[in-house]
Short mmCIF file of C-alpha atoms in Angstrom, two decimals:
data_model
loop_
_atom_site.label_atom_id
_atom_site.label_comp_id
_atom_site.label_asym_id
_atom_site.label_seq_id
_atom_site.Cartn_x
_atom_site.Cartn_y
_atom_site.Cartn_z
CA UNK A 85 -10.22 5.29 26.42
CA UNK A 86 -10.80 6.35 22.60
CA UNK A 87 -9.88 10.21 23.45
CA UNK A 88 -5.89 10.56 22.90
CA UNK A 89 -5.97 14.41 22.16
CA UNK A 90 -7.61 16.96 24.16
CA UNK A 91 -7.03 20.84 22.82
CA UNK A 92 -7.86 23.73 25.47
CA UNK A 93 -5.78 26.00 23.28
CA UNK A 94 -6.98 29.56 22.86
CA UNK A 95 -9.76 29.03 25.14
CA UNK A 96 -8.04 31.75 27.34
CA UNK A 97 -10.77 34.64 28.08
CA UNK A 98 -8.64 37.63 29.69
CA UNK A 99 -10.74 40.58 28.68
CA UNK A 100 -13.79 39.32 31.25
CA UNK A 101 -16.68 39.62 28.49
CA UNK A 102 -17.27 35.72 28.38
CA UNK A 103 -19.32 35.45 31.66
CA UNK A 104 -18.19 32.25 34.22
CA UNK A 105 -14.55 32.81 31.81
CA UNK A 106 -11.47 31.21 32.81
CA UNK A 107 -8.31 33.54 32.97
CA UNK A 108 -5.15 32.11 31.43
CA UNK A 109 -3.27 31.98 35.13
CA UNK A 110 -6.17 30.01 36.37
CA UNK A 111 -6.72 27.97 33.52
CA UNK A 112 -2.94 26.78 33.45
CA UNK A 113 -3.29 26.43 37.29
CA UNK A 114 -6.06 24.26 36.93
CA UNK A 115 -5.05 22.10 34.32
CA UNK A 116 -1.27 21.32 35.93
CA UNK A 117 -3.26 20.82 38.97
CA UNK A 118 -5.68 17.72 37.06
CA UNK A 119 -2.03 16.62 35.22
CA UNK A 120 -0.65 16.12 38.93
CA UNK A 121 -3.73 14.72 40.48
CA UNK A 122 -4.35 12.17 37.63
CA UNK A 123 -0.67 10.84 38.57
CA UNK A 124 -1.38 10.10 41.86
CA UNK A 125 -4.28 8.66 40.94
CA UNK A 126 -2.64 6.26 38.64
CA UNK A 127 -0.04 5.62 41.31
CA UNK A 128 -2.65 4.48 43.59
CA UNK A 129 -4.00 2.54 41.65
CA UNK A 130 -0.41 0.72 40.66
CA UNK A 131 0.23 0.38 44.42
CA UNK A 132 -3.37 -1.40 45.04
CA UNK A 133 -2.80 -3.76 41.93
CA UNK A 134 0.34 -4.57 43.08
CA UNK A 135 -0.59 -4.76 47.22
CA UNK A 136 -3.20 -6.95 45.83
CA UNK A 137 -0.96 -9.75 43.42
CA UNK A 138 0.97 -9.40 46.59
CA UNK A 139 -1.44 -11.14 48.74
CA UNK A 140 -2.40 -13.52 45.64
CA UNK A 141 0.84 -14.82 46.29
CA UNK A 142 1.20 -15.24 49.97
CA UNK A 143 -2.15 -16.77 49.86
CA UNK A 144 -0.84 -19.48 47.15
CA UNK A 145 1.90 -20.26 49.26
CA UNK A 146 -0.20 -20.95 52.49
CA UNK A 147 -2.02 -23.02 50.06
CA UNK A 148 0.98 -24.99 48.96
CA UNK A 149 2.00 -24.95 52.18
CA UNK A 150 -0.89 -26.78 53.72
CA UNK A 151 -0.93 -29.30 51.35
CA UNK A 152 2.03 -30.54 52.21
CA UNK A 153 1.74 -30.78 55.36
CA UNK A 154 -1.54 -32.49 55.12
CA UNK A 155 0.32 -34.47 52.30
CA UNK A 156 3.14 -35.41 55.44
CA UNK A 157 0.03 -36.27 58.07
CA UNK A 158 -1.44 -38.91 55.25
CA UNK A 159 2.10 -40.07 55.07
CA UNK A 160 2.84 -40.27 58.62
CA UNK A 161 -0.88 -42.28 59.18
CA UNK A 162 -0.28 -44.18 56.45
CA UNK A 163 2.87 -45.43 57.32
CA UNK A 164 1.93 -46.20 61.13
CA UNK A 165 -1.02 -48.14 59.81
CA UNK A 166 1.11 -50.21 57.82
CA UNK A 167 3.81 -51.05 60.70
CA UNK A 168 0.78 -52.15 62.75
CA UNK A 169 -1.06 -54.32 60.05
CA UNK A 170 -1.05 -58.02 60.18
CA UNK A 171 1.15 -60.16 57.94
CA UNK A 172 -1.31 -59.96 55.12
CA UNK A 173 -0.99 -56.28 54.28
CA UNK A 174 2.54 -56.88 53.97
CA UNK A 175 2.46 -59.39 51.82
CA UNK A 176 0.19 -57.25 49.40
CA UNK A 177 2.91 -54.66 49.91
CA UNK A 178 5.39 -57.27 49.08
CA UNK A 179 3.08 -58.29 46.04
CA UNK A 180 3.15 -54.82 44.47
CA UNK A 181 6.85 -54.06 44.90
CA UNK A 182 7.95 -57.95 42.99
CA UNK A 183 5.38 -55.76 40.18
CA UNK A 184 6.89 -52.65 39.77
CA UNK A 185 10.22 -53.95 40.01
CA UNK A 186 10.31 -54.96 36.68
CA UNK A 187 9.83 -51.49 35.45
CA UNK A 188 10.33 -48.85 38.18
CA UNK A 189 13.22 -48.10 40.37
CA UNK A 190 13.41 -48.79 44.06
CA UNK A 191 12.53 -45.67 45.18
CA UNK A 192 9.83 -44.64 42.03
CA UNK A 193 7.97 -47.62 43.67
CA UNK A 194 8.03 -47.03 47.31
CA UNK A 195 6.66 -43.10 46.51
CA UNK A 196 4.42 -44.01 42.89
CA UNK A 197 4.63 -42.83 39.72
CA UNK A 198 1.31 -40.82 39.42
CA UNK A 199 2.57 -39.02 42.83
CA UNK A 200 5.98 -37.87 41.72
CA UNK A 201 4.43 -36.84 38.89
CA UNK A 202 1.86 -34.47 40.01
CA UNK A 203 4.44 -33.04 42.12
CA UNK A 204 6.96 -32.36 39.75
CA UNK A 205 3.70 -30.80 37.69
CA UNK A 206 2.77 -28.93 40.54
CA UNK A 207 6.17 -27.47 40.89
CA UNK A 208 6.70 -26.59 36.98
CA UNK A 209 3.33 -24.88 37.07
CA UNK A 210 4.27 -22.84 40.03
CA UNK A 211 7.68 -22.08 38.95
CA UNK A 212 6.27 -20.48 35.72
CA UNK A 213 4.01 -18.74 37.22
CA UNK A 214 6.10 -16.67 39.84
CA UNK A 215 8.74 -16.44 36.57
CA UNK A 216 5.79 -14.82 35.17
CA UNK A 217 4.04 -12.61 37.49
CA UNK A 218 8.05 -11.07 38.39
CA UNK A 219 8.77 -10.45 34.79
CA UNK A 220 5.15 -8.71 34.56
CA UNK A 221 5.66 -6.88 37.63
CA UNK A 222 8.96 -6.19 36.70
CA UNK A 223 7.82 -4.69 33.32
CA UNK A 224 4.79 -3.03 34.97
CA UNK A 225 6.91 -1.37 37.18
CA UNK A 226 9.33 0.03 34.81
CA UNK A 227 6.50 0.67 32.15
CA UNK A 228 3.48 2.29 34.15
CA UNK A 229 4.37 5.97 34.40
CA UNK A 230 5.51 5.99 30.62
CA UNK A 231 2.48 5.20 29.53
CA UNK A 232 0.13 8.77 28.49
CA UNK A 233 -3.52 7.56 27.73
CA UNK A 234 -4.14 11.05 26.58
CA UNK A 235 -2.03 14.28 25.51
CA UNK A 236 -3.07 18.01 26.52
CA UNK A 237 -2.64 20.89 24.67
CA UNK A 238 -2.86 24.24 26.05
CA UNK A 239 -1.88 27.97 26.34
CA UNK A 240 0.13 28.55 30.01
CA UNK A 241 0.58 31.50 31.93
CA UNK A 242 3.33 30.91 34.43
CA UNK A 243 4.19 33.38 37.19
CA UNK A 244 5.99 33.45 40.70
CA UNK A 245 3.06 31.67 42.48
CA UNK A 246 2.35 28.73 39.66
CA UNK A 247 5.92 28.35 38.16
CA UNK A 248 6.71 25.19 40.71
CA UNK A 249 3.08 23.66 40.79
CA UNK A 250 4.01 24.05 36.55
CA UNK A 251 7.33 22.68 36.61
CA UNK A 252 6.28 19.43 38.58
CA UNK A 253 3.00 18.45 35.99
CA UNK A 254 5.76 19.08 33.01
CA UNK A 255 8.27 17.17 34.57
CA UNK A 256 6.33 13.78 36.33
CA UNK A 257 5.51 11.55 33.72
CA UNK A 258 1.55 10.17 34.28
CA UNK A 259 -1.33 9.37 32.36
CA UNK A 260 -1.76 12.98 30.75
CA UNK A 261 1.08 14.84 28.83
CA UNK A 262 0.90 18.47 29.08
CA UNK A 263 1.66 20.22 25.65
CA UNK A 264 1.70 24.05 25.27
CA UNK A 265 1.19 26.06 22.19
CA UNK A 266 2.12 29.80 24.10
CA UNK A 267 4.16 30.35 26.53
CA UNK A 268 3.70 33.48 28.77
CA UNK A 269 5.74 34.22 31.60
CA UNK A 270 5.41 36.80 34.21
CA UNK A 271 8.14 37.97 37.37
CA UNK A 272 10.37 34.95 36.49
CA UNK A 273 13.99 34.96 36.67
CA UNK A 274 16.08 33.57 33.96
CA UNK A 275 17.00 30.18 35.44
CA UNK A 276 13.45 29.66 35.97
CA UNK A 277 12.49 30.09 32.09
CA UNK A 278 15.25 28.25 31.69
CA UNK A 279 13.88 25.27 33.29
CA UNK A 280 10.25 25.51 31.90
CA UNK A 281 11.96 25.18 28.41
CA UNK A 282 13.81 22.63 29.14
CA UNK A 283 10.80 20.66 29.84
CA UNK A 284 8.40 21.51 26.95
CA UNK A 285 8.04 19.04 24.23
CA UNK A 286 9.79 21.08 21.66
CA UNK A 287 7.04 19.98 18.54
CA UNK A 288 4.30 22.19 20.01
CA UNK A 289 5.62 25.30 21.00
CA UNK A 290 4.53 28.15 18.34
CA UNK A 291 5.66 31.38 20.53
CA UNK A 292 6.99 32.78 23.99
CA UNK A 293 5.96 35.78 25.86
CA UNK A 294 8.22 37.03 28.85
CA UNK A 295 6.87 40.01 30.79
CA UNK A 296 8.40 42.15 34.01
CA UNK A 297 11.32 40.12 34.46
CA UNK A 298 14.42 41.52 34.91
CA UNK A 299 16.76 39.60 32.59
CA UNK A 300 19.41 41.46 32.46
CA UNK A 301 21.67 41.11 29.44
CA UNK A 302 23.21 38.49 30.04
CA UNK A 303 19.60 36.06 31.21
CA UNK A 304 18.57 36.87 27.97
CA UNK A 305 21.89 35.76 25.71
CA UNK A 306 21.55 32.53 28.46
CA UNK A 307 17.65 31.84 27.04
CA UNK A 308 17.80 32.55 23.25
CA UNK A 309 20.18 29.65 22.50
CA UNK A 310 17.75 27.23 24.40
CA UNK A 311 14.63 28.56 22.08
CA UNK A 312 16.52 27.58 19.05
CA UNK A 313 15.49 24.00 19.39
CA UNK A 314 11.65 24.57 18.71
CA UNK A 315 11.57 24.17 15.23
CA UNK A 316 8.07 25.80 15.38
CA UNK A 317 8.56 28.83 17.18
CA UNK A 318 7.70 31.88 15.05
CA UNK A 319 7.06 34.89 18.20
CA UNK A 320 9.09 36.34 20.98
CA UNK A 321 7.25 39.09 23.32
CA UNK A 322 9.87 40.44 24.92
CA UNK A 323 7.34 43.33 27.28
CA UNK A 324 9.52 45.21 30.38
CA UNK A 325 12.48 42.84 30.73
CA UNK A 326 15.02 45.36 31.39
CA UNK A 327 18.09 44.98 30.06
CA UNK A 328 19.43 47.74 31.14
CA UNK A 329 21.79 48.95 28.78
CA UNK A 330 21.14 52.46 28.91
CA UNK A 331 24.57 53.87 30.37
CA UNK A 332 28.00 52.55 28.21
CA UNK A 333 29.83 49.63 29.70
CA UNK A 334 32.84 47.67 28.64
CA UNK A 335 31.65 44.70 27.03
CA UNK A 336 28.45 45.78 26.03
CA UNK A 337 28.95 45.25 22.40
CA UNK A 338 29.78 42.32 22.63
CA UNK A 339 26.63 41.26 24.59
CA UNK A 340 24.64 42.90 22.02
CA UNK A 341 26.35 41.01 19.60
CA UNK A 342 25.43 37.70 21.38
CA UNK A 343 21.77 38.40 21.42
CA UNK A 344 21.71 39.07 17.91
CA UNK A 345 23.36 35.66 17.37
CA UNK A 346 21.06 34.06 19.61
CA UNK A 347 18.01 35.87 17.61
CA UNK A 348 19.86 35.03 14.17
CA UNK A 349 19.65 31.02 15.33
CA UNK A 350 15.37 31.56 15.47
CA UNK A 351 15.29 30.51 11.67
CA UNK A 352 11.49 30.35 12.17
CA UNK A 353 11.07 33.67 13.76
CA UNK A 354 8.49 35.86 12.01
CA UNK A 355 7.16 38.34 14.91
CA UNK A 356 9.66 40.39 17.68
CA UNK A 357 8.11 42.40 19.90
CA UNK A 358 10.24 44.33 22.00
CA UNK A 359 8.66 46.88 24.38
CA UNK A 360 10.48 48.87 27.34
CA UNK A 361 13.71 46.77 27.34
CA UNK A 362 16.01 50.07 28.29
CA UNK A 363 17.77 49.71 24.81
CA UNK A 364 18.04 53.61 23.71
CA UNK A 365 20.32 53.81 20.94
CA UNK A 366 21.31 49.97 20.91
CA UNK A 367 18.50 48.74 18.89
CA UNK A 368 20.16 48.79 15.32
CA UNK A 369 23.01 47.22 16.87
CA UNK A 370 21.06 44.35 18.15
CA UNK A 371 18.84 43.97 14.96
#
């Protein structure tokens, strides 16, 4: 496969003018949904490979195994038809042993020379061979789901209904690796968001966008630390998150002052948009 990148980026049509247009929620549905499937492809395909070497090698030891024992039967005949031959046979017998005295042990005689050595070739050759096919299958099984054949990039909208179906295609390595650009999330809690950046590769992420979710103050000082490893984030939408900060509290200073700490570690940070937070009279405090 020569394609390594594939960019759906921006492709997002939410305004409805593009006829047949895909909507950002259905787009991001769609493409965690071909992430997941192409896993269990693969995985099928592993288990089938691996069913199949299986059999390779039950059917190479019923080979083995047959050969010896038609090996033993020659033997066996062999052996009666010399106890019932006439005097001559054993005195060819006799004949070749007085030969390969000279240079062959007692025993090398009785079984051959070419004989023990086929078998102890026979025996090397299948020793390497199961050495080898374990330390492939070994490797194969420890290397298969780390391999990506091809890296997604994309815009995702993640709400309620697609945050889980989201979370698994980030989180199961496979053949694709999903990469997003923006972030939007809608009617998530804070632990949620939480986990979602947890598992974004942290090169590719340019902004974040979190909409009707009550954060509270404190979900919000929780998720600003864990956007200060994106060393290419440059926008926070911050739409209807409700802080809720509109009656005075004790303590509420100080969570003001650990948002703006938590916005201060956003070196990168070029656009805020803050919209309906409840912040009336807090918002020079917290710039």
């Amino acid at each position: 496969c020569s394609l390594q990148m594939l960019d759906l980026s921006g492709l997002q049509c939410e305004d409805g003018r593009v006829e047949d247009s895909m909507g950002g929620w259905s787009l991001s549905v769609a493409l965690c949904s071909m992430v997941l499937q192409a896993r269990a492809a693969a995985s099928r395909a592993h288990r089938r490979d691996g069913e199949r070497e299986r059999k390779r090698g039950l059917e190479a030891e019923r080979d083995q195994g047959a050969i010896k024992r038609d090996r033993g039967k020659v033997g066996c005949g062999n052996s009666g038809e010399s106890s019932q031959g006439g005097h001559r046979v054993q005195e060819v017998e006799k004949m070749d042993c007085r030969t390969n005295e000279q240079t062959l042990p007692e025993d090398e005689s009785v079984k051959g020379i070419r004989r023990r050595m086929e078998i102890q070739r026979r025996k090397t050759l299948s020793e390497g061979k199961s050495n080898t096919s374990s330390n492939n299958s070994s490797l194969c099984d420890q290397d298969w789901e780390e391999v990506v054949m091809v890296h997604v990039r994309a815009d995702l909208f993640v709400n309620s209904r697609s945050w889980e179906r989201v979370r698994d295609a980030l989180s199961q390595p496979g053949p694709l690796r999903l990469h997003c650009r923006y972030l939007r999330v809608e009617e998530l809690s804070a632990p949620s968001i939480a986990s979602l950046l947890s598992l974004l590769p942290q090169q590719d992420l340019l902004g974040v966008d979190i909409r009707y979710s009550s954060l509270g103050v404190s979900g919000l000082a929780m998720l600003l630390p864990l956007l200060a490893p994106f060393p290419q984030l440059h926008s926070l939408r911050l739409h209807y998150c409700n802080l809720d900060l509109q009656r005075a509290q004790p303590g509420q200073q100080g969570a003001l002052q650990d948002m703006s700490k938590g916005l201060g570690s956003l070196k990168r940070l070029k656009r805020l948009c803050l919209t309906a937070l409840r912040l009336p009279g807090h918002l020079r405090l917290l710039l």
